[in-house]
Coordinates of C-alpha atoms in Angstrom, one line a residue:
Chain Y
M1 CA 6.0 10.1 -14.3
V2 CA 8.9 10.6 -17.1
L3 CA 8.6 9.2 -20.0
D4 CA 10.8 9.5 -23.0
K5 CA 8.1 11.7 -24.9
G6 CA 7.4 13.7 -21.9
L7 CA 6.3 13.9 -18.3
V8 CA 2.5 12.6 -17.3
L9 CA 1.1 13.9 -13.8
M10 CA -1.8 13.1 -11.4
S11 CA -3.6 13.9 -8.6
D12 CA -6.6 13.9 -6.9
T13 CA -8.6 16.4 -4.9
R14 CA -9.5 15.1 -1.6
T15 CA -8.5 16.7 1.9
N16 CA -10.0 15.7 4.9
S17 CA -9.5 16.5 9.0
G18 CA -11.3 13.4 10.1
V19 CA -14.0 10.9 8.2
D20 CA -16.9 13.5 8.6
N21 CA -14.6 16.7 7.2
I22 CA -13.7 16.1 3.6
S23 CA -13.3 19.0 0.8
V24 CA -12.2 18.9 -2.6
F25 CA -9.2 21.2 -3.2
R26 CA -7.0 21.1 -6.4
K27 CA -3.4 19.5 -5.7
M28 CA -2.0 20.4 -9.2
F29 CA -0.8 23.9 -9.9
T30 CA 0.9 25.4 -13.4
W31 CA 2.9 28.3 -14.1
T32 CA 3.7 28.9 -18.2
V33 CA 5.8 30.9 -19.9
P34 CA 5.1 30.5 -23.4
G35 CA 7.5 28.5 -25.7
E36 CA 10.0 29.0 -22.9
R37 CA 9.2 26.9 -19.7
I38 CA 6.2 24.9 -18.0
I39 CA 6.6 24.3 -14.4
S40 CA 4.2 22.5 -12.2
V41 CA 3.6 21.5 -8.5
M42 CA 2.0 18.4 -6.5
T43 CA 1.3 18.2 -3.1
A44 CA 0.1 15.8 -0.2
G45 CA 0.1 16.8 3.2
N46 CA -1.1 19.7 5.3
L47 CA -3.3 22.0 3.5
A48 CA -2.5 24.9 5.0
T49 CA 1.0 24.3 4.5
T50 CA 0.4 23.4 1.3
Q51 CA -1.8 26.4 0.4
A52 CA 0.6 28.5 2.1
V53 CA 3.7 27.1 0.1
I54 CA 1.6 27.8 -3.4
S55 CA 0.5 30.9 -2.7
Q56 CA 4.0 32.1 -2.1
L57 CA 5.2 30.9 -4.8
Q58 CA 2.6 32.7 -7.1
E59 CA 2.9 35.6 -5.4
R60 CA 6.9 35.4 -6.5
T61 CA 5.8 35.5 -10.0
K62 CA 4.1 38.8 -9.4
A63 CA 6.2 41.1 -6.8
P64 CA 8.8 42.8 -9.3
E65 CA 11.3 42.3 -6.2
E66 CA 10.8 38.7 -5.9
R67 CA 10.4 37.7 -9.2
Q68 CA 14.2 36.9 -9.9
H69 CA 13.5 34.2 -7.0
G70 CA 10.3 32.9 -8.7
L71 CA 9.2 30.0 -10.9
L72 CA 9.3 32.0 -14.0
E73 CA 12.7 33.4 -13.7
L74 CA 14.8 30.9 -11.9
P75 CA 17.3 29.6 -15.0
T76 CA 16.7 26.3 -14.1
M77 CA 14.7 23.2 -12.7
F78 CA 17.2 22.4 -10.0
Q79 CA 17.3 26.1 -8.7
V80 CA 13.2 26.3 -8.5
A81 CA 13.5 22.8 -6.8
V82 CA 16.0 24.5 -4.5
E83 CA 14.1 27.5 -3.8
T84 CA 10.4 25.4 -3.6
G85 CA 12.2 23.4 -0.8
K86 CA 13.6 26.3 0.8
L87 CA 9.8 27.6 1.2
L88 CA 8.4 24.5 1.9
R89 CA 10.6 23.7 4.8
E90 CA 10.1 27.7 6.1
V91 CA 5.9 27.0 6.2
I92 CA 6.3 23.8 8.3
S93 CA 9.2 25.3 10.5
A94 CA 7.0 28.9 11.4
T95 CA 4.2 26.6 12.3
Q96 CA 6.2 24.5 14.6
T97 CA 8.0 26.9 16.6
D98 CA 6.4 27.5 20.3
N99 CA 3.0 29.7 19.8
G100 CA 1.1 28.3 22.4
T101 CA -0.4 26.2 19.4
R102 CA 2.1 24.2 18.9
G103 CA 1.6 21.2 16.3
K104 CA 4.9 20.0 16.1
G105 CA 5.0 17.3 13.1
R106 CA 1.3 17.7 12.2
F107 CA 1.5 20.3 9.9
T108 CA 4.0 18.5 7.7
A109 CA 3.5 18.1 3.7
S110 CA 5.4 16.9 0.6
I111 CA 5.8 17.8 -2.9
I112 CA 6.5 16.9 -6.6
L113 CA 7.6 19.2 -8.5
A114 CA 7.9 18.9 -12.5
G115 CA 8.7 21.0 -15.3
Q116 CA 11.4 21.5 -18.5
I117 CA 12.9 25.2 -19.0
K118 CA 14.1 25.7 -22.6
G119 CA 17.5 24.3 -23.6
M120 CA 17.0 21.6 -20.9
E121 CA 16.0 18.4 -20.4
P122 CA 12.1 17.6 -18.9
R123 CA 13.0 16.9 -15.1
L124 CA 11.1 15.8 -12.1
F125 CA 11.5 16.3 -8.0
M126 CA 10.4 14.9 -5.3
I127 CA 10.5 17.5 -2.7
Y128 CA 10.6 16.3 1.4
P129 CA 9.4 18.5 4.4
E130 CA 13.0 19.2 5.4
G131 CA 13.6 20.8 1.8
N132 CA 15.9 18.7 0.2
F133 CA 15.0 16.8 -2.9
I134 CA 15.6 14.2 -5.1
E135 CA 15.4 13.6 -8.5
A136 CA 13.5 10.9 -10.8
S137 CA 15.7 9.2 -13.2
F138 CA 14.9 6.5 -15.7
D139 CA 16.0 3.9 -12.6
T140 CA 13.3 5.4 -11.0
P141 CA 11.2 7.1 -13.6
F142 CA 8.2 8.1 -10.9
F143 CA 7.1 9.4 -7.9
Q144 CA 4.1 9.2 -5.8
I145 CA 3.3 11.5 -2.8
G146 CA 0.9 10.7 0.1
E147 CA -1.1 7.5 0.3
T148 CA 1.3 5.7 -1.9
K149 CA 1.2 2.1 -1.5
Y150 CA -1.8 0.6 -2.8
G151 CA -1.4 2.2 -6.2
R152 CA 2.3 1.2 -6.3
P153 CA 2.6 -2.3 -7.7
I154 CA 1.0 -1.9 -11.0
I155 CA 2.9 1.2 -11.6
L156 CA 6.0 -0.7 -11.1
R157 CA 4.8 -3.6 -13.6
G158 CA 3.0 -1.3 -16.3
Y159 CA 5.9 1.3 -16.8
E160 CA 7.7 1.9 -19.6
R161 CA 9.7 4.5 -20.4
T162 CA 8.6 4.5 -24.4
M163 CA 5.1 4.0 -23.4
S164 CA 2.5 6.5 -25.1
F165 CA 0.8 9.3 -23.1
E166 CA -2.3 7.6 -23.1
D167 CA -0.8 4.5 -21.9
A168 CA 0.8 6.5 -19.2
A169 CA -2.6 8.3 -18.4
K170 CA -4.4 4.8 -18.5
L171 CA -1.6 3.4 -16.1
L172 CA -2.0 6.2 -13.9
M173 CA -6.3 5.8 -13.7
V174 CA -5.7 2.5 -12.9
S175 CA -3.3 2.9 -10.1
F176 CA -5.9 5.1 -8.4
D177 CA -8.4 3.4 -8.7
S178 CA -6.5 0.9 -6.8
T179 CA -6.0 3.7 -4.0
L180 CA -9.9 4.9 -4.8
K181 CA -11.1 1.6 -3.9
A182 CA -8.7 1.3 -0.7
N183 CA -8.7 4.3 0.8
L184 CA -11.2 6.9 1.8
S185 CA -8.4 9.9 2.0
V186 CA -7.9 9.9 -1.7
G187 CA -10.9 10.9 -3.8
L188 CA -12.2 11.8 -7.3
P189 CA -12.2 14.1 -9.1
L190 CA -8.3 13.9 -10.3
D191 CA -6.5 16.1 -12.0
L192 CA -4.2 14.8 -14.8
M193 CA -2.2 16.6 -17.2
V194 CA 0.4 15.6 -19.8
I195 CA 3.6 17.7 -21.2
E196 CA 5.2 16.9 -23.8
R197 CA 9.0 17.6 -24.4
D198 CA 9.9 20.9 -25.9
T199 CA 6.5 22.5 -26.1
F200 CA 6.4 24.5 -23.0
A201 CA 2.6 23.9 -22.6
P202 CA 0.4 21.3 -21.4
L203 CA -0.6 19.0 -24.1
H204 CA -3.3 17.6 -22.2
E205 CA -5.3 18.5 -19.4
R206 CA -8.3 16.8 -17.8
R207 CA -10.5 17.3 -14.7
I208 CA -11.6 13.7 -14.2
E209 CA -14.8 13.8 -12.5
H210 CA -17.1 11.4 -10.9
S211 CA -19.3 10.3 -13.9
D212 CA -16.4 10.2 -16.2
P213 CA -17.3 7.6 -18.4
Y214 CA -13.5 6.2 -19.7
F215 CA -12.6 6.4 -15.9
D216 CA -15.9 4.5 -14.6
A217 CA -15.0 2.3 -17.8
I218 CA -11.5 1.6 -16.4
S219 CA -12.6 1.1 -12.6
N220 CA -15.5 -1.6 -13.9
S221 CA -13.3 -3.6 -16.5
W222 CA -9.6 -3.6 -14.5
S223 CA -12.0 -5.9 -12.0
E224 CA -12.3 -8.1 -14.4
A225 CA -9.0 -8.0 -16.6
L226 CA -7.8 -8.4 -13.0
R227 CA -9.8 -11.7 -12.1
S228 CA -8.9 -13.2 -15.8
A229 CA -5.5 -12.2 -14.9
F230 CA -5.3 -14.0 -11.9
H231 CA -7.2 -17.2 -13.0
S232 CA -4.4 -17.1 -16.2
L233 CA -1.6 -18.0 -14.1
P234 CA -1.0 -21.6 -13.3
D235 CA -2.8 -23.3 -10.6
Y236 CA -1.8 -23.7 -7.0
S237 CA -1.9 -27.8 -6.0
F238 CA -1.1 -29.2 -2.8
Y239 CA 1.3 -32.0 -4.4
Q240 CA 4.2 -29.9 -5.9
P241 CA 6.3 -31.7 -8.6
D242 CA 9.1 -31.6 -6.1
E243 CA 7.5 -33.6 -4.0
T244 CA 6.8 -36.4 -6.0
T245 CA 9.7 -37.1 -7.3
Chain L
M1 CA -8.9 -15.5 5.2
V2 CA -12.4 -17.1 5.7
L3 CA -13.6 -19.2 2.9
D4 CA -17.1 -21.4 2.8
K5 CA -14.7 -24.4 2.7
G6 CA -11.9 -23.4 6.0
L7 CA -9.4 -21.1 6.8
V8 CA -6.2 -19.8 4.7
L9 CA -3.3 -18.5 6.5
M10 CA 0.1 -16.9 4.9
S11 CA 2.6 -15.4 6.5
D12 CA 6.3 -14.2 5.7
T13 CA 9.2 -14.6 8.0
R14 CA 11.1 -11.9 7.8
T15 CA 12.2 -9.3 10.6
N16 CA 14.5 -6.2 10.6
S17 CA 15.9 -3.9 12.5
G18 CA 17.0 -1.8 10.0
V19 CA 17.9 -3.2 6.5
D20 CA 21.3 -4.2 7.5
N21 CA 19.9 -6.4 10.3
I22 CA 17.5 -8.8 8.5
S23 CA 16.8 -12.5 9.8
V24 CA 14.2 -15.4 8.8
F25 CA 11.5 -16.0 11.9
R26 CA 8.2 -18.2 11.7
K27 CA 5.7 -15.9 12.0
M28 CA 2.9 -19.0 12.2
F29 CA 2.2 -21.0 15.0
T30 CA -0.4 -23.4 15.3
W31 CA -1.8 -25.9 18.3
T32 CA -3.9 -29.0 17.4
V33 CA -5.9 -31.3 19.6
P34 CA -6.6 -34.1 17.1
G35 CA -10.3 -34.4 16.0
E36 CA -11.2 -31.4 18.8
R37 CA -9.5 -28.0 17.6
I38 CA -7.3 -26.1 15.8
I39 CA -5.5 -22.7 16.5
S40 CA -3.1 -20.4 14.7
V41 CA -1.5 -17.5 15.8
M42 CA 0.3 -15.3 13.6
T43 CA 2.4 -12.1 14.0
A44 CA 3.3 -8.7 13.2
G45 CA 5.3 -6.4 14.5
N46 CA 8.5 -6.1 17.2
L47 CA 9.8 -9.4 17.6
A48 CA 10.5 -9.8 21.1
T49 CA 6.8 -8.5 22.0
T50 CA 5.2 -11.5 19.6
Q51 CA 8.4 -14.3 20.9
A52 CA 6.9 -13.2 24.6
V53 CA 2.9 -13.8 23.6
I54 CA 4.0 -16.8 21.8
S55 CA 6.4 -18.4 24.3
Q56 CA 3.4 -17.5 27.2
L57 CA 1.3 -19.5 25.0
Q58 CA 2.6 -22.4 24.6
E59 CA 3.8 -22.3 28.3
R60 CA 0.0 -22.3 29.3
T61 CA -0.6 -25.0 27.5
K62 CA 1.8 -27.3 29.6
A63 CA 1.6 -25.9 33.5
P64 CA -1.3 -28.1 34.6
E65 CA -2.0 -25.1 36.9
E66 CA -2.2 -22.8 33.9
R67 CA -3.7 -25.3 31.1
Q68 CA -7.7 -24.1 31.8
H69 CA -6.4 -20.8 30.8
G70 CA -4.5 -22.4 27.4
L71 CA -5.3 -22.4 24.4
L72 CA -6.0 -26.3 24.5
E73 CA -8.6 -25.9 27.0
L74 CA -10.8 -22.6 26.2
P75 CA -13.8 -23.7 25.4
T76 CA -14.7 -20.9 22.4
M77 CA -12.5 -19.3 20.0
F78 CA -13.7 -16.0 21.7
Q79 CA -12.2 -16.8 25.4
V80 CA -9.0 -17.7 23.3
A81 CA -9.2 -14.4 21.6
V82 CA -9.6 -12.6 25.0
E83 CA -6.8 -14.1 26.8
T84 CA -4.4 -14.0 23.9
G85 CA -5.3 -10.3 23.3
K86 CA -5.4 -9.8 27.0
L87 CA -1.4 -11.2 27.2
L88 CA -0.3 -9.6 24.1
R89 CA -1.1 -6.2 26.2
E90 CA 0.1 -7.2 29.3
V91 CA 3.7 -7.8 27.5
I92 CA 3.1 -4.7 25.7
S93 CA 2.8 -2.9 28.5
A94 CA 5.8 -4.3 30.3
T95 CA 7.9 -3.1 28.3
Q96 CA 6.8 0.3 28.3
T97 CA 6.8 1.1 31.9
D98 CA 9.4 3.2 33.0
N99 CA 12.9 1.0 33.8
G100 CA 15.5 3.5 32.3
T101 CA 14.9 2.1 28.5
R102 CA 11.5 3.0 28.1
G103 CA 10.8 2.5 24.8
K104 CA 7.6 3.9 24.4
G105 CA 5.1 2.6 21.4
R106 CA 8.7 0.6 19.9
F107 CA 7.4 -2.5 21.1
T108 CA 4.0 -3.0 19.9
A109 CA 2.5 -6.0 17.8
S110 CA -0.3 -7.3 16.0
I111 CA -1.5 -10.9 16.1
I112 CA -4.4 -12.7 13.8
L113 CA -5.7 -15.2 15.5
A114 CA -7.5 -18.7 13.6
G115 CA -9.0 -21.7 14.2
Q116 CA -12.0 -24.2 14.8
I117 CA -13.1 -25.7 17.7
K118 CA -15.3 -28.8 17.5
G119 CA -19.4 -27.8 17.8
M120 CA -18.5 -24.1 16.3
E121 CA -17.7 -22.4 13.0
P122 CA -14.1 -21.2 11.9
R123 CA -13.6 -18.2 13.2
L124 CA -10.8 -15.3 12.8
F125 CA -9.5 -12.6 14.6
M126 CA -7.8 -9.6 14.5
I127 CA -5.8 -8.6 17.8
Y128 CA -4.7 -5.0 18.7
P129 CA -1.7 -4.4 20.7
E130 CA -4.3 -2.7 23.2
G131 CA -5.4 -5.9 23.5
N132 CA -9.0 -5.5 22.1
F133 CA -10.0 -7.2 18.6
I134 CA -12.5 -7.6 15.9
E135 CA -13.8 -10.5 13.9
A136 CA -14.0 -11.8 10.5
S137 CA -17.2 -11.8 9.0
F138 CA -18.4 -12.5 4.8
D139 CA -18.0 -8.7 4.4
T140 CA -14.6 -8.7 5.9
P141 CA -13.3 -11.9 5.3
F142 CA -10.0 -11.5 5.6
F143 CA -7.4 -9.7 7.6
Q144 CA -3.7 -8.5 7.2
I145 CA -1.5 -7.3 9.8
G146 CA 2.1 -5.8 9.2
E147 CA 2.8 -4.5 5.8
T148 CA -0.6 -4.6 4.5
K149 CA -1.2 -2.3 1.9
Y150 CA 0.7 -3.3 -1.6
G151 CA -1.4 -6.5 -1.1
R152 CA -4.4 -5.7 -0.7
P153 CA -6.2 -4.3 -3.8
I154 CA -5.7 -7.5 -5.4
I155 CA -7.1 -9.6 -2.5
L156 CA -9.9 -7.0 -2.5
R157 CA -10.4 -8.0 -6.0
G158 CA -9.5 -11.9 -6.3
Y159 CA -11.5 -12.9 -3.1
E160 CA -14.7 -14.6 -3.6
R161 CA -16.0 -16.9 0.0
T162 CA -16.9 -19.9 -2.6
M163 CA -13.1 -20.3 -4.2
S164 CA -11.1 -23.0 -3.6
F165 CA -8.3 -23.8 -1.2
E166 CA -6.4 -23.8 -4.3
D167 CA -6.9 -20.4 -5.8
A168 CA -7.2 -18.6 -2.1
A169 CA -3.8 -19.9 -1.9
K170 CA -2.6 -18.9 -5.5
L171 CA -4.7 -15.4 -4.3
L172 CA -2.2 -15.1 -1.2
M173 CA 1.0 -15.8 -3.3
V174 CA -0.2 -13.1 -5.6
S175 CA -0.5 -10.4 -3.2
F176 CA 2.8 -11.5 -0.8
D177 CA 4.1 -11.0 -4.2
S178 CA 3.1 -7.5 -4.6
T179 CA 4.3 -6.8 -1.2
L180 CA 7.7 -8.6 -1.7
K181 CA 8.3 -6.8 -4.9
A182 CA 7.7 -3.1 -3.2
N183 CA 8.9 -3.6 0.1
L184 CA 12.1 -4.8 1.7
S185 CA 10.7 -5.6 5.3
V186 CA 8.5 -8.4 3.6
G187 CA 10.6 -11.3 2.2
L188 CA 10.5 -15.0 1.5
P189 CA 10.3 -17.6 2.5
L190 CA 6.3 -17.8 3.1
D191 CA 4.8 -20.2 5.2
L192 CA 1.1 -21.8 3.8
M193 CA -1.7 -23.5 5.8
V194 CA -4.9 -24.5 4.8
I195 CA -7.6 -25.6 7.5
E196 CA -10.7 -27.3 6.2
R197 CA -13.7 -26.9 8.2
D198 CA -14.2 -29.3 10.8
T199 CA -11.1 -30.8 10.1
F200 CA -9.5 -30.2 13.3
A201 CA -6.3 -30.6 11.5
P202 CA -4.0 -29.0 8.6
L203 CA -5.1 -29.7 5.4
H204 CA -2.3 -28.6 3.8
E205 CA 1.0 -26.9 5.1
R206 CA 4.2 -25.7 3.3
R207 CA 7.1 -23.6 3.8
I208 CA 7.6 -21.8 0.1
E209 CA 11.4 -21.1 -0.1
H210 CA 13.3 -18.8 -2.1
S211 CA 13.7 -21.2 -5.2
D212 CA 10.0 -22.2 -5.1
P213 CA 9.1 -23.3 -8.5
Y214 CA 5.4 -22.5 -8.6
F215 CA 5.8 -19.2 -6.5
D216 CA 8.4 -18.2 -9.0
A217 CA 6.4 -19.2 -12.0
I218 CA 3.5 -16.9 -10.1
S219 CA 5.8 -14.3 -9.7
N220 CA 7.1 -13.9 -13.1
S221 CA 3.3 -14.5 -14.8
W222 CA 2.1 -12.4 -12.6
S223 CA 3.7 -9.6 -14.5
E224 CA 3.2 -10.6 -17.4
A225 CA -0.7 -11.1 -17.0
L226 CA -1.0 -7.7 -15.3
R227 CA 0.4 -6.5 -18.3
S228 CA -1.9 -7.9 -20.5
A229 CA -4.8 -7.2 -17.9
F230 CA -3.7 -3.5 -18.5
H231 CA -3.7 -3.3 -22.2
S232 CA -7.1 -5.0 -22.6
L233 CA -8.6 -2.0 -20.9
P234 CA -10.1 0.6 -23.4
D235 CA -7.4 2.8 -24.2
Y236 CA -7.5 6.3 -23.5
S237 CA -8.3 9.5 -25.9
F238 CA -6.8 12.8 -25.6
Y239 CA -10.2 13.5 -27.2
Q240 CA -13.5 11.8 -25.0
P241 CA -16.6 11.5 -26.7
D242 CA -18.3 13.8 -24.5
E243 CA -16.3 16.5 -26.0
T244 CA -16.7 15.9 -29.3
T245 CA -20.7 16.7 -29.2

């Protein structure tokens, strides 16, 4: 999500191909040029696809003849989004051509791209499997990819652009907790990163493991807090005011 | 949902084929034999399919030679579920045979069946497009069909089998409100029905319209209540206890 103060990112680490084949893989990747740029990519979807994209992004930061198309040298976040989208589309279409093991539609993936390059604003993009993308604005200040629905209502209601990084981290944990409780395809640990504007380095990074005392506290007290919130609402009555008049 | 006290049902009324073709259709249908049985059917999915199923269920309660397979004469809720499932599967497969306008997979629908027949417990079933079904238990005391994800976390946390009908109605409204705020395919008005065990008649029925003062109050104060619940949680700190030791 985008705040006045900068960017806050969170991703889970669960990948699965069926409920009996669950693994932990990082889905958040960050490149920095100290004092000049910080770029993070988060992925959802087919793991082979997203790993191929990440590896190629990584390669391009190294090979001298590719560096000018790499994350570390492209002049704007928009151009980074264009190149990342192109790469994502290429990887997906390579797996979907006929080669005897055609897997149409099975190797799809999406990407959230976030970061800031010196002299420009922090920017946040969501890149579709087709390679095109949209950018967050203060009307739509956050993006979700993957299993998005369970965790959406609380973000819709809790987000404020002026909120502190700490509150934003708390909000994302509550949102992930709702999804974790409802859906097996999302699982701990979670990766959290906070990027303060104009610092071009992570202000805060944490992996939230299974035994994380703060996340456990949030998870346990949120059930309680939701229940009190629920009971604080006006009670329903079978006889509504409009019927008694 | 099933409570100790009986059954509480809620459905929306929005149908759409694309965002510019939105209509209001009832999705909750009830048949009663006073003092003997009450059976409700709620539908999600393709409207032509669900209307065909409902019409045929309705027909069978009338045609003398069909009545013994009808909702009003089948001896148990289980058999009603079997018959309804069979009908649903037949209607769907009829639209999916080749006739020049084959629409494979497009005319799918699901059904929630709830009710009680004298001498037996209130029962709640979810019927799949394939015609098979599952029954609710106190481990899984509620079913959702249609756009289920946004509204699920609050039900998971708010439900208690001993809760009052009024609290259950409130809980379902909060759940629907989360979905309404997140997804255009679900819309007011909502239909609410409360069936007390062993009464074989609706204890309470209401259509919640756009201007319903209670629903508006719930919807407005829930945002506020959620925000206070969120702020009541322990604050996140960049420096966690485990780092300072």
